[in-house]
Coordinates of C-alpha atoms in Angstrom, one line a residue:
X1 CA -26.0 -4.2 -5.8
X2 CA -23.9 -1.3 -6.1
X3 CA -22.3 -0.9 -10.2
X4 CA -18.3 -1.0 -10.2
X5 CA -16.1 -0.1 -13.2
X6 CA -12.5 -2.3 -13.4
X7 CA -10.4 -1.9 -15.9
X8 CA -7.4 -4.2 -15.0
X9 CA -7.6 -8.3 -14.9
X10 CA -6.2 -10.0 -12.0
X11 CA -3.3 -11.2 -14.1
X12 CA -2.4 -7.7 -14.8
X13 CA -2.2 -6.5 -11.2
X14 CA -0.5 -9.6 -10.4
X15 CA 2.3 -8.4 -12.9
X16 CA 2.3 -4.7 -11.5
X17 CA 2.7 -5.5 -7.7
X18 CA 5.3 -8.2 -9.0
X19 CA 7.3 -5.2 -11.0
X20 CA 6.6 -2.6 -8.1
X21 CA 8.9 -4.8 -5.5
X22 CA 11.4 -5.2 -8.1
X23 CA 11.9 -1.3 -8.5
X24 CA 12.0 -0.9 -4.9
X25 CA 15.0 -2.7 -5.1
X26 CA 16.3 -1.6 -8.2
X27 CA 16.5 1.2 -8.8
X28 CA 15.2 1.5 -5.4
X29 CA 13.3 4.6 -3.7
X30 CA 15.4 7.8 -2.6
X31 CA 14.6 9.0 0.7
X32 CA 15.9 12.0 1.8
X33 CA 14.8 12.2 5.1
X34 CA 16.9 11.3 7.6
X35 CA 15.3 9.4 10.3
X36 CA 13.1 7.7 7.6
X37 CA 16.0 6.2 6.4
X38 CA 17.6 5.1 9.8
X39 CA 13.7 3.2 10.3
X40 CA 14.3 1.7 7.2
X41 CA 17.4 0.4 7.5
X42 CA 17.3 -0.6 10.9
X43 CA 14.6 -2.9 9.4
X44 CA 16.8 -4.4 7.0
X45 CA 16.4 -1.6 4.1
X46 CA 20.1 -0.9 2.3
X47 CA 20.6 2.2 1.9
X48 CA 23.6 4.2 -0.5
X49 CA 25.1 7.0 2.2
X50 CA 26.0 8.7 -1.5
X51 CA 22.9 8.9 -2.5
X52 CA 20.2 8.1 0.1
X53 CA 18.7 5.7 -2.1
X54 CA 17.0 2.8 -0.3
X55 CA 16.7 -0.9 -2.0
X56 CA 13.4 -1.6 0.2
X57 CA 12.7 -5.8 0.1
X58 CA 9.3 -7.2 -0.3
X59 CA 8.9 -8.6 3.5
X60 CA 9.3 -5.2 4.5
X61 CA 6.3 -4.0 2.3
X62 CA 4.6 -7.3 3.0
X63 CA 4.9 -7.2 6.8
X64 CA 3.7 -3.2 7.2
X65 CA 0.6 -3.7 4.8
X66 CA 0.2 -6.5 7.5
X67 CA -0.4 -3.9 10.4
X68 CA -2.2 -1.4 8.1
X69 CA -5.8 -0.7 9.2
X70 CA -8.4 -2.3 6.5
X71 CA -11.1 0.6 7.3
X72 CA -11.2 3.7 9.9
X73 CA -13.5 6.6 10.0
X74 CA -13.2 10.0 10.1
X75 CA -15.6 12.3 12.6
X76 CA -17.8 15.3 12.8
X77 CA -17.3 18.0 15.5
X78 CA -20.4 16.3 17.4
X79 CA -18.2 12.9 17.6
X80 CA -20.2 10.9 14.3
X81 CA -18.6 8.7 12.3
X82 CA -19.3 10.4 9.0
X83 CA -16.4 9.3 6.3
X84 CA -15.8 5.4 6.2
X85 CA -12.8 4.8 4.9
X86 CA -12.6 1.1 3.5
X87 CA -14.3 -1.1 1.4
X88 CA -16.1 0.4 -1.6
X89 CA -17.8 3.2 0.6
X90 CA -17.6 6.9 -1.4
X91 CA -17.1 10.1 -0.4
X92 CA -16.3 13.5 -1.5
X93 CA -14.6 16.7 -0.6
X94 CA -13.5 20.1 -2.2
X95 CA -9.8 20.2 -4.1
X96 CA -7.4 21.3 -2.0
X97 CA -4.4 24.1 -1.9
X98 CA -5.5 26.2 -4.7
X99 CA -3.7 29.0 -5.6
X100 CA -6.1 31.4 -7.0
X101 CA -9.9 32.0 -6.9
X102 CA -12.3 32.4 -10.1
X103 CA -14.3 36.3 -9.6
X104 CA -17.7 35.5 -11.1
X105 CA -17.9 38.9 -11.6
X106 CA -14.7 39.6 -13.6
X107 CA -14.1 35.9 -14.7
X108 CA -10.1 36.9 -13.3
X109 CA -8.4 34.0 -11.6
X110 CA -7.8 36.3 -8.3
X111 CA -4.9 35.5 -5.9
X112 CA -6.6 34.1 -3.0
X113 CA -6.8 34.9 0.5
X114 CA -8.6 34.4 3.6
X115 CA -11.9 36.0 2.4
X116 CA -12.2 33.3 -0.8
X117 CA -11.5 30.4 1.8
X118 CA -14.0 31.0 3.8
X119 CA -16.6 31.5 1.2
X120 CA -15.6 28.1 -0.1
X121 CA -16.2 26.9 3.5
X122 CA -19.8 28.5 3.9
X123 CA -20.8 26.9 0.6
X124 CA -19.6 23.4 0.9
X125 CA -20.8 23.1 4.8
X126 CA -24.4 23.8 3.2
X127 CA -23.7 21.1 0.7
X128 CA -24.7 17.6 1.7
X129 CA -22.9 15.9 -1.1
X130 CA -19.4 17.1 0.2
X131 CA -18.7 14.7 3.0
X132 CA -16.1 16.7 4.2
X133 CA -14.2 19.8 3.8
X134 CA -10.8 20.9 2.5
X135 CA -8.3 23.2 3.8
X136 CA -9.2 24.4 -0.2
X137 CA -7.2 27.6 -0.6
X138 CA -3.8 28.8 0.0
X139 CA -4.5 32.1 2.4
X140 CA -1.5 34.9 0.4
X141 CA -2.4 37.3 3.2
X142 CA -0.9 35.5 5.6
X143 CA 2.8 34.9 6.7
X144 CA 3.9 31.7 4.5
X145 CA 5.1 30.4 7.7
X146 CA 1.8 29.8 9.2
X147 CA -0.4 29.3 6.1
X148 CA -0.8 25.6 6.6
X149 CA -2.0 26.1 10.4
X150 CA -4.1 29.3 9.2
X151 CA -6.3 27.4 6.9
X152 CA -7.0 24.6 9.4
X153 CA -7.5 26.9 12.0
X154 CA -10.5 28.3 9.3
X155 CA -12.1 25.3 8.5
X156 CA -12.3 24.1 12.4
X157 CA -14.0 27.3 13.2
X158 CA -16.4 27.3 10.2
X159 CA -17.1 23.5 9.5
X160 CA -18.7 20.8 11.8
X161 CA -17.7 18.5 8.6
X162 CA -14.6 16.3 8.0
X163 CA -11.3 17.6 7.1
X164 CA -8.8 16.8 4.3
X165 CA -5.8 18.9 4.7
X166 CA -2.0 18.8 4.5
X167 CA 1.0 20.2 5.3
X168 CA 3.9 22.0 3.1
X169 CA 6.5 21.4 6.0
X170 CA 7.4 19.0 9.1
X171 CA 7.1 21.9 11.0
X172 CA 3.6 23.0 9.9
X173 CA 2.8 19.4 10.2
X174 CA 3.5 19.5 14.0
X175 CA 1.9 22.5 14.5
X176 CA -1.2 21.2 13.0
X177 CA -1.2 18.0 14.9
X178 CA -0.9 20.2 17.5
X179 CA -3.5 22.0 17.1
X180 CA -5.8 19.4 16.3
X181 CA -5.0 17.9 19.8
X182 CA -5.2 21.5 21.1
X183 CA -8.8 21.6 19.6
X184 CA -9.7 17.9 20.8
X185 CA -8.8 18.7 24.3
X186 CA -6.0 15.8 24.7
X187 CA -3.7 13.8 22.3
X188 CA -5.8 10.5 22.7
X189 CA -9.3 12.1 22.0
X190 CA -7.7 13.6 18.7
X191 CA -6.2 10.2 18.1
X192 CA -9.5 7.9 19.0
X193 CA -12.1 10.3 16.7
X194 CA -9.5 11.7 14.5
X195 CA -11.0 14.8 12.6
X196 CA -9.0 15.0 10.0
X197 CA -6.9 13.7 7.4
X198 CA -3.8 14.9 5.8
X199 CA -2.4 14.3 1.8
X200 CA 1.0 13.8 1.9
X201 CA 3.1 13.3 -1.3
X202 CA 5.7 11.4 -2.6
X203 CA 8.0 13.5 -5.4
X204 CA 8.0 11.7 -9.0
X205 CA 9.8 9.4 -10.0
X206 CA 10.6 7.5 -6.7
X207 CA 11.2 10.0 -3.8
X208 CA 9.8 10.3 -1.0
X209 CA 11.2 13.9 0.4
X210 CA 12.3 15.4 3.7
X211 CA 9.0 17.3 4.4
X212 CA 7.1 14.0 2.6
X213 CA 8.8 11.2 4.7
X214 CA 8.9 13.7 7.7
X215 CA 4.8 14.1 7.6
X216 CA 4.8 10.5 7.4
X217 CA 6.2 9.6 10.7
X218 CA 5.0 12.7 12.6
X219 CA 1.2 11.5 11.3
X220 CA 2.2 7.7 12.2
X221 CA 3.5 8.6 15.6
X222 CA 0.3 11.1 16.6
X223 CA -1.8 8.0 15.6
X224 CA -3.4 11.3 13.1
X225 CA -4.6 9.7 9.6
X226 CA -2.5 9.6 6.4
X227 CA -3.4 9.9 2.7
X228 CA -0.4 9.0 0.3
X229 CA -1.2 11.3 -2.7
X230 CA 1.2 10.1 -5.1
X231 CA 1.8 11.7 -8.5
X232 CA 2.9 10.6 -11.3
X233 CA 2.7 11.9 -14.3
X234 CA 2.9 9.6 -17.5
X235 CA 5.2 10.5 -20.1
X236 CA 7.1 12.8 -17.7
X237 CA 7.7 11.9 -14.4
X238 CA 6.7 8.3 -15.0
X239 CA 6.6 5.7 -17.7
X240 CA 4.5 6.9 -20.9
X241 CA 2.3 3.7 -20.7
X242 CA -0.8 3.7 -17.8
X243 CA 0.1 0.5 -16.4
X244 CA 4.0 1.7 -16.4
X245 CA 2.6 4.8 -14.2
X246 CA 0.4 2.4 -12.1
X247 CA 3.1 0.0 -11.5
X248 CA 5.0 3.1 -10.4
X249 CA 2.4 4.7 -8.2
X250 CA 2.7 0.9 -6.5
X251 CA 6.2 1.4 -6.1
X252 CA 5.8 4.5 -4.5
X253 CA 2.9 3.7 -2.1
X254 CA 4.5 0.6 -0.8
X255 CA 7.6 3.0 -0.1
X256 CA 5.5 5.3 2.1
X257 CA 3.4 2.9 3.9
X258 CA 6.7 1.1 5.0
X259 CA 7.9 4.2 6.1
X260 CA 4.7 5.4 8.3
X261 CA 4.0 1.8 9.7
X262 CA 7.6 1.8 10.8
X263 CA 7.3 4.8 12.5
X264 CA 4.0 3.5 14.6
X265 CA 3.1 0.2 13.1
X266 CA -0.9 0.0 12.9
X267 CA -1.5 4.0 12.1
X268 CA -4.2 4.4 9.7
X269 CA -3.3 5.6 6.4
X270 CA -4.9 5.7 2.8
X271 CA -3.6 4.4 -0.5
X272 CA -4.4 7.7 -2.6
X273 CA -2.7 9.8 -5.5
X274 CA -3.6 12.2 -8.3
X275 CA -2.1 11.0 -11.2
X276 CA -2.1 12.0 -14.7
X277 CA -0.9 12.0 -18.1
X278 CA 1.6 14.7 -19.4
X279 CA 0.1 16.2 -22.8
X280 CA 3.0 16.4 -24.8
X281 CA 1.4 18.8 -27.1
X282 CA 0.5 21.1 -24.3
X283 CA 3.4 20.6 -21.7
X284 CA -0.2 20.6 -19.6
X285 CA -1.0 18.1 -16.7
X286 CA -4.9 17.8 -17.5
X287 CA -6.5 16.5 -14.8
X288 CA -9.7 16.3 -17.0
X289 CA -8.1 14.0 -19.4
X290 CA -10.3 10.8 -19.3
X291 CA -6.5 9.1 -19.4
X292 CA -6.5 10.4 -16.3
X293 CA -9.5 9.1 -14.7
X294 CA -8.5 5.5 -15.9
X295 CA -5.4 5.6 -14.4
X296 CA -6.7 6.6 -10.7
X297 CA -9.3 4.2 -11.5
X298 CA -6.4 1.7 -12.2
X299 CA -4.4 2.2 -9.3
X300 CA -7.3 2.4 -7.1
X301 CA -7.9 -1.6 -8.3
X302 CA -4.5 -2.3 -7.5
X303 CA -5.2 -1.2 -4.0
X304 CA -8.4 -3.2 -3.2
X305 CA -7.0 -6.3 -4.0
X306 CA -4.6 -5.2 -0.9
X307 CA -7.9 -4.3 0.7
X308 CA -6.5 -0.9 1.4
X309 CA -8.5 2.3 2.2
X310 CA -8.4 4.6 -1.2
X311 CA -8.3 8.4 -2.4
X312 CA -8.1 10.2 -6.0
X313 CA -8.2 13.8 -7.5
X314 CA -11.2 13.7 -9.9
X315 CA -14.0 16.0 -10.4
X316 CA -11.8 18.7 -11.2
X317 CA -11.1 20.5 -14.8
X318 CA -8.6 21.8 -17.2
X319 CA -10.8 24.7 -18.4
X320 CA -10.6 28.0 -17.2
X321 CA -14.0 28.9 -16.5
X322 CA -17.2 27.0 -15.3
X323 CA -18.4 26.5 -18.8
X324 CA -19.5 23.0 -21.0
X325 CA -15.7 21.6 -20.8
X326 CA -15.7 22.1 -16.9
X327 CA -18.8 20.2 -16.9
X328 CA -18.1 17.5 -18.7
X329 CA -14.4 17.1 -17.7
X330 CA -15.8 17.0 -13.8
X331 CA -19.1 15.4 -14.0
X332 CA -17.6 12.4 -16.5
X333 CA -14.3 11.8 -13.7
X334 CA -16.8 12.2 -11.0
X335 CA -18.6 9.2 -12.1
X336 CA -15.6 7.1 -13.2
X337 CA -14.5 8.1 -8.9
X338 CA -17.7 6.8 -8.1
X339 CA -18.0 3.5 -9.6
X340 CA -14.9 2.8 -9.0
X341 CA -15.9 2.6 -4.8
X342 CA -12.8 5.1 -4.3
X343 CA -13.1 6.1 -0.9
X344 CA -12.5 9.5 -0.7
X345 CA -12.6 11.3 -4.0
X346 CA -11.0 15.4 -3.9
X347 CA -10.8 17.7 -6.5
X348 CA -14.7 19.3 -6.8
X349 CA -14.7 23.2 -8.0
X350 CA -11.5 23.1 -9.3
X351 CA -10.4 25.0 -12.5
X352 CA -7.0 25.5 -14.3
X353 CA -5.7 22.1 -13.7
X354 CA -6.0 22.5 -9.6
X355 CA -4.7 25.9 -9.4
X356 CA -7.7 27.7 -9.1
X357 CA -11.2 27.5 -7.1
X358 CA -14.5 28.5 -7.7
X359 CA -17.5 28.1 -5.1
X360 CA -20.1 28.0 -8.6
X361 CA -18.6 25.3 -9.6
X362 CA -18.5 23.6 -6.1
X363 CA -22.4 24.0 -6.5
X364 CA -22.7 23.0 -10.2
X365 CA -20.4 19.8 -8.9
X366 CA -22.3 19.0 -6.3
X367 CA -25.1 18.6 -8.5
X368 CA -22.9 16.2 -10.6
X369 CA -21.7 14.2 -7.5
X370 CA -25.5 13.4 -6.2
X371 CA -25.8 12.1 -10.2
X372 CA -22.6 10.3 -9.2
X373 CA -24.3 8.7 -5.8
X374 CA -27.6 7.9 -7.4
X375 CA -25.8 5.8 -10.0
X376 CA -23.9 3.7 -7.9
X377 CA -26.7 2.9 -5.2
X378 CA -28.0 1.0 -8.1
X379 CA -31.8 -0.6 -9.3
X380 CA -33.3 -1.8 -6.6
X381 CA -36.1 -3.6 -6.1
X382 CA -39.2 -2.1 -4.4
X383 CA -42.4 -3.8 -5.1
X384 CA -43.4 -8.0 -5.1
X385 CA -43.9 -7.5 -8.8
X386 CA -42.0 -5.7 -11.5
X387 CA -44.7 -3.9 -13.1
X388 CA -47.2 -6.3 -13.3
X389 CA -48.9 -5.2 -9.8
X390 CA -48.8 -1.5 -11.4
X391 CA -51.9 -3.1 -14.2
X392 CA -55.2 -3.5 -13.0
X393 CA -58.9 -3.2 -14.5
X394 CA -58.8 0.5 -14.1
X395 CA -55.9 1.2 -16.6
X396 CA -57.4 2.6 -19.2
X397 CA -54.4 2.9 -21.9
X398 CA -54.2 6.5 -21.3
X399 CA -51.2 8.7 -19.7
X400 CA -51.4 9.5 -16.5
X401 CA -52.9 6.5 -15.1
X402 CA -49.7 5.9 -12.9
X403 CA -49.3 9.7 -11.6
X404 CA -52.7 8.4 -9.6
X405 CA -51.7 5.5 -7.8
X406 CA -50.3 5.6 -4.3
X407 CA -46.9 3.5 -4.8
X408 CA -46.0 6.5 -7.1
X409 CA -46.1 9.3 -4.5
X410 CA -44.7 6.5 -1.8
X411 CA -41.8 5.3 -4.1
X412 CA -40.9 8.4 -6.7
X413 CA -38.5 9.9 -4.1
X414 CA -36.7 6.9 -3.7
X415 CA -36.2 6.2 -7.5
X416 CA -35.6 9.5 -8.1
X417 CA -32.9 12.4 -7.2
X418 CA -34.1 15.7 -7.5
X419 CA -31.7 18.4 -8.5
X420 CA -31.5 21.9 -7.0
X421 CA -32.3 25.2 -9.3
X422 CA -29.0 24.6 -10.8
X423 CA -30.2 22.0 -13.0
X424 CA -32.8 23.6 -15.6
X425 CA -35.2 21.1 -16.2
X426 CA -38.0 23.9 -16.5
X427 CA -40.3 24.3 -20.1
X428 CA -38.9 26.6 -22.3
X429 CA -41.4 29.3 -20.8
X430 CA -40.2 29.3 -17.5
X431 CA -36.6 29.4 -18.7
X432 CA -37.3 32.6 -20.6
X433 CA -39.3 34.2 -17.9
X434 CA -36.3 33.5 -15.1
X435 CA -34.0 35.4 -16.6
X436 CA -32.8 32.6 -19.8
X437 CA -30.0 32.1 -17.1
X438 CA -27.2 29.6 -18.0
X439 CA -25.7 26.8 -15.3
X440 CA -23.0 29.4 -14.5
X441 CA -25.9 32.1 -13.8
X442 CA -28.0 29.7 -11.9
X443 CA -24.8 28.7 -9.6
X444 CA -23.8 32.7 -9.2
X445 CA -27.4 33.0 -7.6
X446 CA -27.0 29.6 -5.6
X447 CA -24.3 30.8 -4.4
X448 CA -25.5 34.2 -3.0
X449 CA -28.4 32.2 -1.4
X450 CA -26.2 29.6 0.7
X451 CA -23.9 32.8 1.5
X452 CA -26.8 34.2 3.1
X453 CA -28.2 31.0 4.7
X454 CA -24.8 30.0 6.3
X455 CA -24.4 30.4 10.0
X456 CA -21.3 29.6 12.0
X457 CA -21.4 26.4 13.6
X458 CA -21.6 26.5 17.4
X459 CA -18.5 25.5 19.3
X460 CA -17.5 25.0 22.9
X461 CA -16.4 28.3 24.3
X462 CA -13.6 26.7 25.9
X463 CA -12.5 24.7 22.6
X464 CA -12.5 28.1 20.2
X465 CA -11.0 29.9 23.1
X466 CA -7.6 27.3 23.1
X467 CA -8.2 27.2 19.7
X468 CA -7.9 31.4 19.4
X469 CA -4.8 31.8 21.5
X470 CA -3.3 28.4 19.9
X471 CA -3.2 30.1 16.4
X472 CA -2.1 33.4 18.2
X473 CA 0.8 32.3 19.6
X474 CA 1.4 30.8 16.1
X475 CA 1.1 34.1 14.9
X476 CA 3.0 36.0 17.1
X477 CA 5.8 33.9 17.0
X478 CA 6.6 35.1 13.0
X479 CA 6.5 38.7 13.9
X480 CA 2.9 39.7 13.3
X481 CA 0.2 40.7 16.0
X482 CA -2.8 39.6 14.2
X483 CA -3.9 37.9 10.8
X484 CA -7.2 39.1 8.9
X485 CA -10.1 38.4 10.0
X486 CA -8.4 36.8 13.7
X487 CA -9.8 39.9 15.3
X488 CA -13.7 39.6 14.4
X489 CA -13.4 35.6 15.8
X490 CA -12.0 36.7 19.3
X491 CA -13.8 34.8 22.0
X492 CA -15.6 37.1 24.1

């Protein structure tokens, strides 16, 4: 039996999905997206031409969570269902879009670019407990223009894993699509073992933007998967109370999925967000709060008794560098994720309150997430007896009596999850004699060794070649004959 955390009583989400249909109508959801709001009030939405604000009405909400699929997967490069989507099923992928990179060297936060993303890729492909990857980096080298494509472009070329991405613009998003299609070899392969996922956000308190809305419907319409990252922030963009900001986030969700299943009705999409508290000491956002944790545990209970498919940021910190706090910020949200049965849980070697990345701590969070995954597959029972079939006449009352019998070497693994080097569970001795290393100097050198273990995934000739002159043209088109690194990937 797998262990779940719940925090809210039936009678209290009752009372929140009660409250989020009444602020749909009042004060209603502002949409500022054209054609969004010509879906939704061709469906019998009202919307203010002053203000673009849309009075949504529960059968609208009601009918599109009707068409919403319960589960979906996600795929590998070799066509395996690999994320599952649905139910209490729990995965995890690296935060996304950060802005800068910790130097384990220099301990600066160091403006990223292409090199930093793709050592974030080399490290998690290696990593079995990231289920996916993450377009994790924003690539400053680049022209802004193509940023969003760029990174995809990256992890396609580097992972055989997953994706969780997202776009900045409803052009980018179109691009992407594109090239996921471009990459898939036709519209309905990309569509029938859909390879990625894309976040898209809704803009605290009760917008959903041009860009958001936009990404919406292009997603909806390619039949490409959609996660609804909604964020609200308690005390600041959203009521002060957690069950205010969860009754919120509802609001805000039910906006958006009316939106997308409009735009192709039965489109799969996630019921997802990164919310948080505002510190009001601080003027901070900490996404290591433990305030935090409960509310994306909160919300992500409001959505199974919808039996939606579910996302959160945890796993991430507010500290700076990969020390104690980032530890226990991360490894405490990671579990909180986890027994929750949140589907896909983002936000792993994150620092700075998502700004910055840090492949050591991708490693040390890994080893935090496999704690995570042990704890929620549970006791189980291996044996006919408890213990009792463990006793017989040749127990002598001594220790070591049990290292000896064959169920121990046949079952030990199974009970059992053994960390990597990063964990120091070593005498005292052998700590002093490796080097009396730290977590952060056992990641540095776990890093270096997955650096030099990784190879690049082998791909289709054919599918990098489109791939290549896809994200050429791209490139081309803003005015720039080749982006870093392009050259040393050119098919021959």
């Amino acid at each position: 039996m797998q262990p779940k955390l719940t925090l809210l009583s039936d009678e209290i989400i009752a009372r929140i999905l009660e409250e989020a249909y009444e602020l749909l109508l009042k004060p209603g959801i502002k949409v500022q997206n054209a054609e969004a709001r010509e879906l939704l009030a061709a469906a019998g939405a009202i919307i203010d031409p002053k203000t673009d604000v849309a009075q949504i009405p529960a059968s609208l909400v009601r009918k599109a969570l009707e068409t919403v699929p319960r589960e979906f997967y996600l795929y590998d490069y070799d066509g395996n269902p690999t994320v599952h989507y649905g139910g209490d099923s729990v995965h995890f992928d690296p935060g996304s879009s950060g802005i800068t990179m910790l130097n384990p060297e220099t301990l600066e936060h160091d403006t990223t670019e292409t090199e930093h993303l793709i050592r974030l890729l080399k490290v998690a492909e290696q990593l079995p407990q990231y289920d996916a990857q993450s377009t994790a980096v924003i690539c400053h080298d680049v022209p802004k223009d193509i940023q969003d494509s760029y990174r995809l472009y990256l992890v396609l070329l580097h992972s055989k894993k997953p994706i969780v991405t997202g776009a900045f613009t409803n052009k980018t998003v179109q691009e992407m699509i594109d090239m996921l299609t471009v990459f898939a070899g036709s519209a309905q392969a990309a569509r029938e073992k859909p390879r990625a996922i894309f976040d898209v956000c809704p803009a605290p308190p009760l917008i959903w933007s041009n860009f958001g809305a936009g990404n919406l419907i292009a997603l909806a319409r390619a039949g490409v998967p959609a996660e609804i990252v909604s964020v609200p922030l308690s005390g600041a963009a959203a009521p002060v109370t957690m069950l205010g900001t969860v009754t919120q986030h509802t609001a805000e969700c039910f906006a958006g999925i009316v939106i997308h299943q409009l735009a192709h009705a039965g489109s799969p999409i996630v019921w997802g967000g990164a919310a948080a508290i505002f510190d009001m000491r601080k003027g901070a956002t900490p996404m290591g709060a433990v305030e935090t944790a409960m509310l994306d545990c909160s919300y992500a209970q409001v959505a199974k008794t919808l039996n939606m498919p579910t996302h959160t940021y945890l796993g991430a910190t507010d500290s700076k560098l990969v020390d104690a706090q980032a530890g226990l910020e991360s490894g405490i949200s990671a579990m909180v994720g986890a027994l929750s049965g949140i589907n896909m849980i983002s936000g792993s070697g994150m620092l700075d309150f998502l700004a910055c990345h840090s492949a050591e701590k991708l490693v040390l969070d890994a080893e935090g997430i496999a704690m995570a995954k042990r704890m929620i597959g549970g006791v189980k029972l291996h044996t006919d007896t408890l213990a009792t079939g463990f006793y017989d006449d040749k127990i002598n009352f001594k220790g070591g009596d049990f290292l000896k019998q064959k169920a121990t070497m046949q079952l030990f693994q199974k009970e059992q999850h053994l960390p990597s080097s990063v964990i120091d569970r070593d005498s005292t001795r052998a700590w002093k004699a490796a080097g009396s290393l730290d977590a952060f100097g056992r990641c540095k050198i776990r890093v270096t060794e997955l650096l030099a273990s990784y190879k690049r995934p082998e791909i289709d000739p054919a599918q990098e070649r489109r791939l290549y002159d896809f994200m050429l043209d791209l490139t081309k088109k803003t005015g720039v004959d080749i982006l870093p690194l392009l050259e040393h990937y050119q098919p021959a």
